[in-house]
Every structure is written in C-alpha cells, then in structure tokens.
PDB file of C-alpha atoms in Angstrom:
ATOM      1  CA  UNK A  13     -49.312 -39.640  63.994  1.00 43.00           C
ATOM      2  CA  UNK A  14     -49.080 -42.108  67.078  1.00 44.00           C
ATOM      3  CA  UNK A  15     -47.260 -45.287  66.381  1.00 43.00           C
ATOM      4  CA  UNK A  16     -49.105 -47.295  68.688  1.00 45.00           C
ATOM      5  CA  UNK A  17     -52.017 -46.489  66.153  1.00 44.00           C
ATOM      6  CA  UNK A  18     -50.283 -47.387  63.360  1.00 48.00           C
ATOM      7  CA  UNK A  19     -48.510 -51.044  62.672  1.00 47.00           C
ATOM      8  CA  UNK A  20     -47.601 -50.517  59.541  1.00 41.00           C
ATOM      9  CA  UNK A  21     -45.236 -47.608  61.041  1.00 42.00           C
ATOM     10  CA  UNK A  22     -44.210 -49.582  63.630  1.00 42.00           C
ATOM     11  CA  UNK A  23     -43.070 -52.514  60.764  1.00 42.00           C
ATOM     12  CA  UNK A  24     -40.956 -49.767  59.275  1.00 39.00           C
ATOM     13  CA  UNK A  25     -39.468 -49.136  62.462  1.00 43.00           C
ATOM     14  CA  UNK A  26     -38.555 -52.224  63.669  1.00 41.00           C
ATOM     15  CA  UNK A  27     -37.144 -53.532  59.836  1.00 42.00           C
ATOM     16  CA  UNK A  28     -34.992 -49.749  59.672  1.00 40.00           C
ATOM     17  CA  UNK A  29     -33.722 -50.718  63.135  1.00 41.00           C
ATOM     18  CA  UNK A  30     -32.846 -54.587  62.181  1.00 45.00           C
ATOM     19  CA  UNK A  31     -31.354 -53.320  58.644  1.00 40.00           C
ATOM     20  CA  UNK A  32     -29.151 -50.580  60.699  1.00 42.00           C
ATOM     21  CA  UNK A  33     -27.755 -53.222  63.542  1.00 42.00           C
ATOM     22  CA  UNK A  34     -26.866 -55.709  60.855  1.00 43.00           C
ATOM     23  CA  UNK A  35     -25.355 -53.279  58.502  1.00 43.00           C
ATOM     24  CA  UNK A  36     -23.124 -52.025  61.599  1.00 43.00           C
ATOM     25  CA  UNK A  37     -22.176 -56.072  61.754  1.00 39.00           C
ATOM     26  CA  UNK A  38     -21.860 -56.602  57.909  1.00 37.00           C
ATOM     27  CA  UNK A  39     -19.593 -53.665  57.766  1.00 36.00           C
ATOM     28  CA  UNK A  40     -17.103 -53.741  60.573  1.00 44.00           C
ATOM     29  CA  UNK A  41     -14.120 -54.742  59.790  1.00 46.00           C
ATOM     30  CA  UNK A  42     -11.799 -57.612  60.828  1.00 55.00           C
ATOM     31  CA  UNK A  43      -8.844 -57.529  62.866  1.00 59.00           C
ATOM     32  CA  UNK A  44      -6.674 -58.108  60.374  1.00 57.00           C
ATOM     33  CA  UNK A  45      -7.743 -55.310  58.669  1.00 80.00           C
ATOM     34  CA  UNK A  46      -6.801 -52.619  61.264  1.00 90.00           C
ATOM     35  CA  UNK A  47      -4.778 -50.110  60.180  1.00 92.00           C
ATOM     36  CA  UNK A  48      -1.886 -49.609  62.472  1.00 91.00           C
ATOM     37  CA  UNK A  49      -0.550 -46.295  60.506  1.00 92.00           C
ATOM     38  CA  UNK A  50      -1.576 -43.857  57.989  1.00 93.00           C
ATOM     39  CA  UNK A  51       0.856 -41.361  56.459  1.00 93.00           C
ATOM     40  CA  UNK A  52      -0.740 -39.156  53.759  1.00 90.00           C
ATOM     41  CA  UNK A  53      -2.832 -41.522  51.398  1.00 90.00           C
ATOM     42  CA  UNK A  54      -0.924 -44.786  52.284  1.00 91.00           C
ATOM     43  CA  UNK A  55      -1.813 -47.220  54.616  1.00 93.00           C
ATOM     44  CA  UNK A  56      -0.294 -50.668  56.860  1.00 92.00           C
ATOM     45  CA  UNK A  57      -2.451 -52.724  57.837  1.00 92.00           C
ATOM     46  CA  UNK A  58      -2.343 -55.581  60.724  1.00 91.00           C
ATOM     47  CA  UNK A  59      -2.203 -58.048  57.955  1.00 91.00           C
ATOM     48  CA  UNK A  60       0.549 -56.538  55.972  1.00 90.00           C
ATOM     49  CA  UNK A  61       2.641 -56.237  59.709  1.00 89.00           C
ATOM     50  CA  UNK A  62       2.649 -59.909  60.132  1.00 90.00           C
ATOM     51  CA  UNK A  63       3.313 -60.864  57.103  1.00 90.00           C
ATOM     52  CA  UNK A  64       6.499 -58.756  57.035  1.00 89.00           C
ATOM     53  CA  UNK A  65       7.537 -59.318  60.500  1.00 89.00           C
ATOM     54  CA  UNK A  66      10.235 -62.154  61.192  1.00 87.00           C
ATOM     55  CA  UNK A  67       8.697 -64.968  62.092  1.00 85.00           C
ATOM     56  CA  UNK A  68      11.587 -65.877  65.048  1.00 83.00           C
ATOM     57  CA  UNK A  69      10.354 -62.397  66.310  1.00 83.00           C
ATOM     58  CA  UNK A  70       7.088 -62.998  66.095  1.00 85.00           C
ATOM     59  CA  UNK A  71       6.970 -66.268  67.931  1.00 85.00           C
ATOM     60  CA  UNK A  72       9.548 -64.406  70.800  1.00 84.00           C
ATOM     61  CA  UNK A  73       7.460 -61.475  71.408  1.00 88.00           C
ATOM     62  CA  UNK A  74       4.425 -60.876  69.071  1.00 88.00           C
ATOM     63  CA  UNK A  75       3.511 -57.209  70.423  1.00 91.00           C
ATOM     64  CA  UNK A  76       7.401 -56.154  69.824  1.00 91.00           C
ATOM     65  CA  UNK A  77       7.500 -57.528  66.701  1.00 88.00           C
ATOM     66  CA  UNK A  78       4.628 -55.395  65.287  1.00 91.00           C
ATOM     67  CA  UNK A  79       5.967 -52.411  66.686  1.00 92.00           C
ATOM     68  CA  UNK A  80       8.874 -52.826  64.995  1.00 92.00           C
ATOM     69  CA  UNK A  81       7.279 -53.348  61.666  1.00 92.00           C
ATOM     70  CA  UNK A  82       5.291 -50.276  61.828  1.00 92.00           C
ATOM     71  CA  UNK A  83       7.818 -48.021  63.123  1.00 93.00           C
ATOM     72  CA  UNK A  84      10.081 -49.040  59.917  1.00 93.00           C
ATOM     73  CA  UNK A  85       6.789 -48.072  57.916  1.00 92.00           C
ATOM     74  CA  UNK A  86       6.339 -45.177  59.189  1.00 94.00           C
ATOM     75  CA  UNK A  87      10.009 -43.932  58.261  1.00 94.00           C
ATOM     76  CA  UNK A  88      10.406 -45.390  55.321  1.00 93.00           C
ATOM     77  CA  UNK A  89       6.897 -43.759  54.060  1.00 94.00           C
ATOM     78  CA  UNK A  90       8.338 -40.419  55.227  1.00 94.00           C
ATOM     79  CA  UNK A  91      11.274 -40.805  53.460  1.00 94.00           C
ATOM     80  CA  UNK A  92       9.842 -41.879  50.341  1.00 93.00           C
ATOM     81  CA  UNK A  93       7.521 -38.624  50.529  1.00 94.00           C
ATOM     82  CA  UNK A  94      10.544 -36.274  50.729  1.00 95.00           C
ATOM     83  CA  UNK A  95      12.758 -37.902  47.841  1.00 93.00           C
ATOM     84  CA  UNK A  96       9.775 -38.186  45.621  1.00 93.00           C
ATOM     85  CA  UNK A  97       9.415 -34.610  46.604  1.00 94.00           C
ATOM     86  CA  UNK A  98      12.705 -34.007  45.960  1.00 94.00           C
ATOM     87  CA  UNK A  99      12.553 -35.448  42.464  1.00 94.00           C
ATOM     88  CA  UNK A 100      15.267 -38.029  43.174  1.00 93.00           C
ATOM     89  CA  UNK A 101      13.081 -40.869  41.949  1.00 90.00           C
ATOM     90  CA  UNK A 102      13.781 -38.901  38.579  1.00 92.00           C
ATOM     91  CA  UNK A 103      17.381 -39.507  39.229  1.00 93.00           C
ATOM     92  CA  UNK A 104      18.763 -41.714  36.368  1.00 91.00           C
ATOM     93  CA  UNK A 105      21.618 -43.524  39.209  1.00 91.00           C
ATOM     94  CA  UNK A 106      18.530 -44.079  41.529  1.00 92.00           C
ATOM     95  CA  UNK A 107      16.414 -45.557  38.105  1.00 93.00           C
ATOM     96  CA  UNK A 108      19.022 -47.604  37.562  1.00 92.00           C
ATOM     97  CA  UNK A 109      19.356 -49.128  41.343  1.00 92.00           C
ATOM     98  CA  UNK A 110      15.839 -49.341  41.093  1.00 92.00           C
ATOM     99  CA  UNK A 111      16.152 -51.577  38.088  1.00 93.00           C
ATOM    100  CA  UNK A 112      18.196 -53.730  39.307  1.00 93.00           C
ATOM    101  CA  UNK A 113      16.541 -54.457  43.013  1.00 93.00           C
ATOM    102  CA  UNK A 114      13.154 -55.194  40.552  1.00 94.00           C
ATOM    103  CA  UNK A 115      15.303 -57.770  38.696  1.00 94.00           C
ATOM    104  CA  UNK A 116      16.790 -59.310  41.457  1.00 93.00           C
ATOM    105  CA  UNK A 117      13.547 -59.323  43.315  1.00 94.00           C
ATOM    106  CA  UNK A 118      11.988 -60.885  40.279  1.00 95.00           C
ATOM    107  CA  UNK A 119      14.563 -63.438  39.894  1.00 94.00           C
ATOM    108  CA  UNK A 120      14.288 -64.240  43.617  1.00 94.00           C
ATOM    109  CA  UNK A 121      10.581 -64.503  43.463  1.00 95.00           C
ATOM    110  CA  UNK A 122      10.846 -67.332  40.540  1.00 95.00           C
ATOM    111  CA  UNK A 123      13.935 -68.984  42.318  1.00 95.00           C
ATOM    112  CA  UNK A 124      11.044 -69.764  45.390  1.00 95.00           C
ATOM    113  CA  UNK A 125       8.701 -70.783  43.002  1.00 96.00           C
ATOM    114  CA  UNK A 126      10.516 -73.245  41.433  1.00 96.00           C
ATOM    115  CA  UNK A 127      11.542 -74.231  44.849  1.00 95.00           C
ATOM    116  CA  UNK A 128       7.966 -74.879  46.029  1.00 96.00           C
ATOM    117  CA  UNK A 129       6.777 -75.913  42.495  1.00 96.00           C
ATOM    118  CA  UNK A 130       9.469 -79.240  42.967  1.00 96.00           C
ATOM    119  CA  UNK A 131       9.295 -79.893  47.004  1.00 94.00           C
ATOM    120  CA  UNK A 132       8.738 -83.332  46.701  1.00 94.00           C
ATOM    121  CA  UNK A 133      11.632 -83.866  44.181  1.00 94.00           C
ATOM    122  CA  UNK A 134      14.075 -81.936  46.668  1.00 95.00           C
ATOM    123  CA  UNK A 135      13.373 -83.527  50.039  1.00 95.00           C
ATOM    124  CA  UNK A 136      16.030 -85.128  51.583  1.00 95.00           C
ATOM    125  CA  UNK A 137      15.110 -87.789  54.094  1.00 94.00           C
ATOM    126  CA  UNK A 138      17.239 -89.444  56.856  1.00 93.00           C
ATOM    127  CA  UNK A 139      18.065 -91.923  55.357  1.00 94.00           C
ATOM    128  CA  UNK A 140      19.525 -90.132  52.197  1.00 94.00           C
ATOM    129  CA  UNK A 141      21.790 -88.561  54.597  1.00 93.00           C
ATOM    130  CA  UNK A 142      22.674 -91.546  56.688  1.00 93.00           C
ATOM    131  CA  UNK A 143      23.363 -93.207  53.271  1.00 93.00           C
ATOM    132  CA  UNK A 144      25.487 -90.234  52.122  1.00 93.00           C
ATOM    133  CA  UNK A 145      26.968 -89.911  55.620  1.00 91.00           C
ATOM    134  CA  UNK A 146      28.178 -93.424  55.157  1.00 89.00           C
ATOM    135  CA  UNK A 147      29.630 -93.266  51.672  1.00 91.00           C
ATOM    136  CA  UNK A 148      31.385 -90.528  52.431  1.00 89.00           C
ATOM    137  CA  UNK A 149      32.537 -90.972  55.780  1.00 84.00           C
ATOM    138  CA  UNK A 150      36.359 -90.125  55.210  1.00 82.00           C
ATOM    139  CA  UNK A 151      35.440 -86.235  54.516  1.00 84.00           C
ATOM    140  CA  UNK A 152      33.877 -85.832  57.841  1.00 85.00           C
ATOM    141  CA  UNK A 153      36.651 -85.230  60.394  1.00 86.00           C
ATOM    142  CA  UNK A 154      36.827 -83.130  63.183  1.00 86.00           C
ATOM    143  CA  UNK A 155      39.270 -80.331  62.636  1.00 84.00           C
ATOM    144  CA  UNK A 156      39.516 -79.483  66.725  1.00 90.00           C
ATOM    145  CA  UNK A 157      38.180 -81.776  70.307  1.00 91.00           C
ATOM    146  CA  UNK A 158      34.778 -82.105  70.969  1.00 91.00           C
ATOM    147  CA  UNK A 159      33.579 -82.361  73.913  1.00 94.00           C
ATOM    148  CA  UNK A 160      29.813 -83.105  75.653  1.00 94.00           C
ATOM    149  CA  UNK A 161      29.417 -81.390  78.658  1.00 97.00           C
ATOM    150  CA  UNK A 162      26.667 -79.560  81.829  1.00 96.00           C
ATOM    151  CA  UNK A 163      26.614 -76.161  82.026  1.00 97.00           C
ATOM    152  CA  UNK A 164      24.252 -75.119  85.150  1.00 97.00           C
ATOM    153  CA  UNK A 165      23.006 -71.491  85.864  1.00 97.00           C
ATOM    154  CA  UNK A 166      21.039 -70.364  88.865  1.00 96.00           C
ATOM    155  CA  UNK A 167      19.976 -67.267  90.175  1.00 95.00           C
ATOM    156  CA  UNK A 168      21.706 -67.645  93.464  1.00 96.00           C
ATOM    157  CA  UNK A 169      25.027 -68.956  94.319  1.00 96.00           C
ATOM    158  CA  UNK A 170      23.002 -71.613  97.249  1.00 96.00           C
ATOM    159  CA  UNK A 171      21.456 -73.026  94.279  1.00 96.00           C
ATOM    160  CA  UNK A 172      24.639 -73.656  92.781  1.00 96.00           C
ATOM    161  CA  UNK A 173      26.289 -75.046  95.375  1.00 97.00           C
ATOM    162  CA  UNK A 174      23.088 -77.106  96.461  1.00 96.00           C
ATOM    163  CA  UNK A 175      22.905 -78.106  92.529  1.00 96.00           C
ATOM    164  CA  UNK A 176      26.476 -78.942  92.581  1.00 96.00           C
ATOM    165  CA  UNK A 177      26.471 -80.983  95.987  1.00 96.00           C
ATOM    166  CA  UNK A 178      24.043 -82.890  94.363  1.00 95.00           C
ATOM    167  CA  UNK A 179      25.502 -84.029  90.817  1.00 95.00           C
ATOM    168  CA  UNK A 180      28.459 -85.261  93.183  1.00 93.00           C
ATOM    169  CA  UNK A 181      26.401 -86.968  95.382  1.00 93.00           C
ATOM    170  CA  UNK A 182      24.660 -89.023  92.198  1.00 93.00           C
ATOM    171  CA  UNK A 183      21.539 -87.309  91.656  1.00 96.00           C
ATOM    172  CA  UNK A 184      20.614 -87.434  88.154  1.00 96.00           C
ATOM    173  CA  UNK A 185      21.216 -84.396  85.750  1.00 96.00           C
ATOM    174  CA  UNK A 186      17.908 -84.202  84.655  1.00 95.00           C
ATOM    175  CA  UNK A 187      16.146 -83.952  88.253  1.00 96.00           C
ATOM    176  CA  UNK A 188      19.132 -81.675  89.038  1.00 96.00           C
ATOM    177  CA  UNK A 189      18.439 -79.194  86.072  1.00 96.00           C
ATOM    178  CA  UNK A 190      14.533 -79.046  86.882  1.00 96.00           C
ATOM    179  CA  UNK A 191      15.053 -77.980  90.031  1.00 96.00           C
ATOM    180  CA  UNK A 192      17.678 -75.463  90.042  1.00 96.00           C
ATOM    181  CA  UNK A 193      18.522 -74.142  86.414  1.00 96.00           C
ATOM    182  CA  UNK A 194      16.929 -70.845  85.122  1.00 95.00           C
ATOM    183  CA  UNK A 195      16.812 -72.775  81.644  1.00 93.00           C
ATOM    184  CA  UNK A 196      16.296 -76.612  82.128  1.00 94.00           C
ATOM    185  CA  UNK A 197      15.082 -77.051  78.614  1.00 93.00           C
ATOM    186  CA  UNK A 198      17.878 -75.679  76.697  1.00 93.00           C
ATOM    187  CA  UNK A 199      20.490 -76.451  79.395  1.00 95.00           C
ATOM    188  CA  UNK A 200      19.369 -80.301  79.100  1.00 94.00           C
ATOM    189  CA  UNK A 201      18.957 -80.379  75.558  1.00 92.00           C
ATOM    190  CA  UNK A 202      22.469 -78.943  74.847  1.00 92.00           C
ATOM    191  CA  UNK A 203      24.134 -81.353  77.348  1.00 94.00           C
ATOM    192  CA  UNK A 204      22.893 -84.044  74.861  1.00 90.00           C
ATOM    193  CA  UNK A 205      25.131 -82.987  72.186  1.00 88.00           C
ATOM    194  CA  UNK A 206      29.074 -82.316  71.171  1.00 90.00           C
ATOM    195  CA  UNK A 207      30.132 -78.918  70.648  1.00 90.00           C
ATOM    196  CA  UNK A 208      33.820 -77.454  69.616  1.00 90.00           C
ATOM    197  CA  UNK A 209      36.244 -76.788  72.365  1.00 93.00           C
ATOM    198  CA  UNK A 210      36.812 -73.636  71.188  1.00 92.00           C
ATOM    199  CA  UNK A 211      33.545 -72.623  71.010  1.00 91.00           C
ATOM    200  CA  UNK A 212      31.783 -74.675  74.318  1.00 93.00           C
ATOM    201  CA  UNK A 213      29.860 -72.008  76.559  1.00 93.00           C
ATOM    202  CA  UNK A 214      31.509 -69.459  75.071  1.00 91.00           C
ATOM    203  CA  UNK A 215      28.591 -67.371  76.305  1.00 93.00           C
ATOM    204  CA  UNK A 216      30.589 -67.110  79.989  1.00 95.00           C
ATOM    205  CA  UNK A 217      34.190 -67.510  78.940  1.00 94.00           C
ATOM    206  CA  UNK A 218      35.222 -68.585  82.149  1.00 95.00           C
ATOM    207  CA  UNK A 219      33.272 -72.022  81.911  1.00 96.00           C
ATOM    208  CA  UNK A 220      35.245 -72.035  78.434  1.00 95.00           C
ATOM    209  CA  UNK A 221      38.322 -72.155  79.769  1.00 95.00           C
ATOM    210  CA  UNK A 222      37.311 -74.485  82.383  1.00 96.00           C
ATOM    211  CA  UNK A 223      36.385 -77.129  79.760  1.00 96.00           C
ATOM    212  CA  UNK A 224      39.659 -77.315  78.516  1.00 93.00           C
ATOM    213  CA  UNK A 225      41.455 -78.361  82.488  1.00 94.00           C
ATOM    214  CA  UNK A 226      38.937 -80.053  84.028  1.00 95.00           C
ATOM    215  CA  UNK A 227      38.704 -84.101  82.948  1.00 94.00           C
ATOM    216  CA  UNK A 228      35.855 -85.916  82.603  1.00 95.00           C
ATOM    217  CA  UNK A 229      33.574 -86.155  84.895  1.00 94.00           C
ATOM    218  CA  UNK A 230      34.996 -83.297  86.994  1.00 96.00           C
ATOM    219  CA  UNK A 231      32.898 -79.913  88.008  1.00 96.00           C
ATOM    220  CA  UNK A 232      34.044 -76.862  87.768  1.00 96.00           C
ATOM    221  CA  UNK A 233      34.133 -73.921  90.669  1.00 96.00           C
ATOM    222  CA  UNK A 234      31.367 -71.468  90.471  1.00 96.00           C
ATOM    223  CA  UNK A 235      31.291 -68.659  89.218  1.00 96.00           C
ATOM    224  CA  UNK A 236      29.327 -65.458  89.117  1.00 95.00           C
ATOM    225  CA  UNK A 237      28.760 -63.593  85.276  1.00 95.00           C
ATOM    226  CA  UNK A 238      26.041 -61.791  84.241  1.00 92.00           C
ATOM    227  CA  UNK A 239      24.122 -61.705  87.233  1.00 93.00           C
ATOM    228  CA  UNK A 240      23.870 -65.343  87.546  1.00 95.00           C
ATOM    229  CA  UNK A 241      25.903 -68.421  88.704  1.00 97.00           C
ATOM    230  CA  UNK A 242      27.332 -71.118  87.125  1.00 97.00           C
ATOM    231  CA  UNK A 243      29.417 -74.374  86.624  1.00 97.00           C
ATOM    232  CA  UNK A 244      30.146 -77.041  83.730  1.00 97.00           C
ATOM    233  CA  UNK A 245      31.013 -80.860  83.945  1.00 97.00           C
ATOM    234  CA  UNK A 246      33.077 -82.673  80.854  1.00 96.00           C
ATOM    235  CA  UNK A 247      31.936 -85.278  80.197  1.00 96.00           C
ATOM    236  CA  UNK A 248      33.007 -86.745  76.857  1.00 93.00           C
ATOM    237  CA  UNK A 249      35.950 -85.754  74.594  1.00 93.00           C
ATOM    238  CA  UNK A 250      36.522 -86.653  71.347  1.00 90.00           C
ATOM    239  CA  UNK A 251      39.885 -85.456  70.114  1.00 91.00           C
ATOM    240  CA  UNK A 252      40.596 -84.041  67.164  1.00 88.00           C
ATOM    241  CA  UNK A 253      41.046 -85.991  63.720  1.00 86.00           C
ATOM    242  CA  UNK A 254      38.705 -88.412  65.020  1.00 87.00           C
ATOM    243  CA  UNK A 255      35.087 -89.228  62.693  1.00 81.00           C
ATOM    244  CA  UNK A 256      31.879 -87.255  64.012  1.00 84.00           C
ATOM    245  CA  UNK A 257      28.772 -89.657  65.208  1.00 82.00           C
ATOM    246  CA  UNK A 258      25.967 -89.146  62.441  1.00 83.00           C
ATOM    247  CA  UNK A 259      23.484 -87.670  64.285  1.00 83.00           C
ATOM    248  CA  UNK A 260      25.926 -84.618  65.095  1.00 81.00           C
ATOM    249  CA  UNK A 261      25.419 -84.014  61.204  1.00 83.00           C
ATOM    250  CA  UNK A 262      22.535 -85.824  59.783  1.00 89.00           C
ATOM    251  CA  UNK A 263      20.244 -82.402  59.980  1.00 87.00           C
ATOM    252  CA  UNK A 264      23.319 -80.233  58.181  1.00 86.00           C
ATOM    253  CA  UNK A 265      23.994 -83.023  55.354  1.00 91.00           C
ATOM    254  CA  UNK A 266      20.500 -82.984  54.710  1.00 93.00           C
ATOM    255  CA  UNK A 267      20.656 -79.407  54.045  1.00 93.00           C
ATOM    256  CA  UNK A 268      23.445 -79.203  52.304  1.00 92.00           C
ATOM    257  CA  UNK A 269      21.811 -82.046  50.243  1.00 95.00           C
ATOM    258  CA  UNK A 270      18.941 -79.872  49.854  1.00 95.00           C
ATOM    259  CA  UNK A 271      20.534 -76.713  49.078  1.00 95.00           C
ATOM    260  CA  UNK A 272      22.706 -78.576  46.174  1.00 95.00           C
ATOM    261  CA  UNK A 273      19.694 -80.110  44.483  1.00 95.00           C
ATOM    262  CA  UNK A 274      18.219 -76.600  44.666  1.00 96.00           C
ATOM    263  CA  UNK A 275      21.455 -75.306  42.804  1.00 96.00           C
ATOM    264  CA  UNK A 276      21.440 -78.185  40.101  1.00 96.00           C
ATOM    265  CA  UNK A 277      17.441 -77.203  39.885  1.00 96.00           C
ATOM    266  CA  UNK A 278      17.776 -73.269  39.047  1.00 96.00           C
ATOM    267  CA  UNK A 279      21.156 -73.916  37.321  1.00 96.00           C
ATOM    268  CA  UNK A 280      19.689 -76.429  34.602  1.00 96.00           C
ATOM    269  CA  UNK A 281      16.519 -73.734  34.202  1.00 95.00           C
ATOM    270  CA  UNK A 282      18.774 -71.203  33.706  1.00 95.00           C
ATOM    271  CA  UNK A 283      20.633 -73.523  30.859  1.00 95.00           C
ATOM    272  CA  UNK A 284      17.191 -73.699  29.494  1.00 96.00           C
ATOM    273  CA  UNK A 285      15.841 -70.399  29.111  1.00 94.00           C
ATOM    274  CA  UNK A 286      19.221 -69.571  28.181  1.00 94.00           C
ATOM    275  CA  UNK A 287      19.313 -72.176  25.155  1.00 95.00           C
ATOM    276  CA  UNK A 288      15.637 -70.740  24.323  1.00 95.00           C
ATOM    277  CA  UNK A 289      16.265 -67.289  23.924  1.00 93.00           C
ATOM    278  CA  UNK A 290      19.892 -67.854  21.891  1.00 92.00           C
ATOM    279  CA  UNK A 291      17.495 -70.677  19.512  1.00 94.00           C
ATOM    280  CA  UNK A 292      14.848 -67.564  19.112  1.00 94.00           C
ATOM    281  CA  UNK A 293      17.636 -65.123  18.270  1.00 93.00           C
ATOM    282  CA  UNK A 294      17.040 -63.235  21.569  1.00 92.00           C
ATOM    283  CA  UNK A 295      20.374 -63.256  22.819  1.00 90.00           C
ATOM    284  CA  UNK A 296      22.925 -61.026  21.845  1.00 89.00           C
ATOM    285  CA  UNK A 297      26.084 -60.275  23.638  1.00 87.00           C
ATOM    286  CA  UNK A 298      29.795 -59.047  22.770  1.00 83.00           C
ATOM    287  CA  UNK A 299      32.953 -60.730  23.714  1.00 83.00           C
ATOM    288  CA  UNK A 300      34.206 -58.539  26.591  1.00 79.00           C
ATOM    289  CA  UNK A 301      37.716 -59.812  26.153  1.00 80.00           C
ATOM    290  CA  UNK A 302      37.499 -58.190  22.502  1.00 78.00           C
ATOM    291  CA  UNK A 303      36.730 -54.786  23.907  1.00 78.00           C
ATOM    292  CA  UNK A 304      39.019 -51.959  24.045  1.00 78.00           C
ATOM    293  CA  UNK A 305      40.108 -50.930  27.735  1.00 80.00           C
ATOM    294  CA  UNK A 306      39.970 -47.798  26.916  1.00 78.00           C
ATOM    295  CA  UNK A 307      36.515 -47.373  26.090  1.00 78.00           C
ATOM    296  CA  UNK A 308      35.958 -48.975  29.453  1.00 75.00           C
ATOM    297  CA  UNK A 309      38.246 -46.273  31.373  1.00 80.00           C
ATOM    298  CA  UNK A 310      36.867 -43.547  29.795  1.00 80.00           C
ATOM    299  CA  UNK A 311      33.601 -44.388  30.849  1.00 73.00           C
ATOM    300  CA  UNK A 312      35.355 -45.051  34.781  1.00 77.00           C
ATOM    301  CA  UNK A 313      36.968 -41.235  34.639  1.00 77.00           C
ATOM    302  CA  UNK A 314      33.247 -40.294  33.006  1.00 72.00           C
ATOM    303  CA  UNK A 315      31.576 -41.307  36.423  1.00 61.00           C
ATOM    304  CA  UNK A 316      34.031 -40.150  38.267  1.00 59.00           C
TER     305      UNK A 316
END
C-alpha cells in the first residue's frame, strides 16, 4: 500500500515514531544512576560512590576520589564471593564478629540521630565559649612558647632572595606573599596565628630550628627542601606559662563544649532505656565479681 495514499498510515507512523523518541527520553537514565561496576549480580552505582567517598577527597580531587571508591568495591565484592563460597559466613567466630559490627553500627546510627534530632539544643555559639573561656581562664596555659611567624616558599631561589630583599626593605607581607609564594593563601593565613615552638614549620625542619635562634623580627637564610625554597621571620613569642588569646581557642572550646553536651545527651538516654527495660523486667545480668575464675579460664584454655 503507498503511504502517500494513505493518512491514516501515515498518523500511525508519525505517533509510533513520537512514542519511540520519547520513550528513549523517558527511559534513559540519570547520571547518578550509572553503574561504575558490576561483579556477578551486584552493582555500584555513581550515587552510592559519592555518598561513600570522603568528602575532604572529594572536594581535593573528585575523579580520584571515585576511583578509589570503586576499586575498594570491586575487591571487597570479590572477596565476599569467595568466603561466602567458602562457607565462612557459616563460621560461628565470623557470626559472632558479624553481630557485633551490626550492634555497634546500630548503636552508632541512633547516637547520630539523636545528635541531629537535638542540633539546636547542642550548638555552642561564640559567645558560650568566650563566656566559658573567661570563667575558666586559669586552666588555659601554655605548656611550651608560642610563637607567630612567615614562612615563604618559592619555586626559585631569585624569588626568595627578591621576596626576602623586599620584607627588609618594608614591603608589606601580604603584597610580598602574592607575588612570590607558591601558596599565598595558606602561607598568609597561617602567619595570622600562634603555633607551638616545637611544632612551627615542622614541615621543613630546618625553618624549625631556625625559629628557635632567630629574634623577632629577624629572617632566616634560605634554604632549599623539597624542591623548593624557603625562609621564616619570628615575629611574636609568647613564652611558656603565659594565658593563650581567646581566639587561639574559641573554635576548640566550642567543640569540646559540643562534644560534652553530646556525651551528657547519649549518656542520660542510655540511663533511660536502661531504667525502662530493668522497670519491664527486661534486664537480667549476674554479678561478675560473684563468678568463679575458673569457669572463666576454662573457657580461655577452651578457645585456645
């Protein structure tokens, strides 16, 4: 039959052709659903990679991050495959470990939601810390010198010494450390703070030692490590026994805050469910200090 005789064949033609490019466009699938690997009947997904990639990894390099994630997959799925076929997931000492990583897993799982159930009643702003900084003032001292100081890396040692020339001849630091450094953000953001002598640019030893000759003010000699070039400059000590300034410890007294309101949260739950069960005669436990040490070493030479 010719179709350009027929419309009501050419109306069949053109909806079969419309219901075949949208069903191609209903079904395909989203990114996040691509599988990245398959091993027998199992699958990981792009999803389920990002979700149980680090997220400091992630946000450092995305693509590596990924990779990693799958590659661990990959092995553990093989793994799994070969001890299942091995029958040691019959194995009453791996049943047992398995037991307890699903408690503890469980137990972890309702310590976050508790967390994130009472957010609000955990904060800890600045100025609870300030206030607790302040009240409490005598238990912050510094058990060793602190000291604020430069540290400088180029690529070349003429950028050094150019960099150099120029913090002695008054140029500010922050002009100096756009123009030569090979890290001006975190090289000027650490110069902002106090760090432990023992402990200051520890990352090329021999600005370390260094810090603890030269006085304030003073630049080091440069020095070549790790393929670059460097120098330091003191430039504030405070010696040890001395109190800490508050914003060198508002952001970990906040934490800590946090982290013991957290305790006093899951440890008064605990108390709770605790109470509950021994009030609904679910409880039951033996005195340990009543049992027989024998018992207990037979079962030791038992295992053994």
């Amino acid at each position: 039959m010719n179709l350009k005789r027929s419309p009501f064949l050419i109306c069949i033609a053109i909806f079969l052709l419309q219901l075949f490019v949208g069903g191609c466009e209903y079904f395909q699938p989203n990114d996040e659903d691509l599988v990245l690997a398959r091993v027998h009947n199992q699958t990981l997904t792009l999803q389920e990679a990002v979700h149980q990639a680090p997220r400091s990894l992630l946000n450092q390099d995305t693509l590596l991050a990924v990779r990693h994630v799958k590659e661990e997959w990959i092995e553990n799925q093989i793994f799994e495959r070969e001890a299942v076929r091995l029958g040691l997931n019959r194995n009453q000492d791996v049943q047992l470990r398995l037991d307890r990583l699903r408690s503890r897993l469980l137990k972890n799982a309702l310590r976050e939601y508790l967390l994130n159930r009472h957010e609000e009643d955990l904060f800890v702003s600045r100025e609870e810390a300030s206030e607790y900084f302040q009240a409490n003032k005598e238990r912050f001292i510094l058990d060793e010198n602190y000291i604020r100081f430069r540290h400088l890396t180029t690529r070349t040692v003429q950028e050094a010494e150019q960099a150099r020339q120029q913090l002695l001849g008054g140029v500010p630091w922050g002009e100096v450390v756009d123009r030569f450094s090979i890290r001006p953000e975190q090289q000027l953001q650490q110069s902002d703070h106090f760090w432990p002598a023992s402990t200051a640019a520890s990352e090329v030893p021999m600005m370390n030692r260094y810090l603890g000759i030269i006085g304030i003010r003073e630049i080091s000699p440069i020095e070549s490590y790790g393929g670059s070039y460097h120098f330091v400059q003191k430039m504030e000590e405070r010696p040890e026994g001395d109190h800490p300034e508050l914003e060198w410890l508002i952001d970990q007294i906040a934490e800590w805050l946090y982290l013991e309101r957290s305790r006093r949260l899951i440890n008064s739950y605990y108390r709770n469910l605790y109470l509950q069960a021994q009030a609904n005669n679910e409880l039951h436990q033996m005195n340990v200090e009543e049992m027989d040490l024998e018992i207990i070493r037979s079962l030791l030479n038992r295992n053994d």
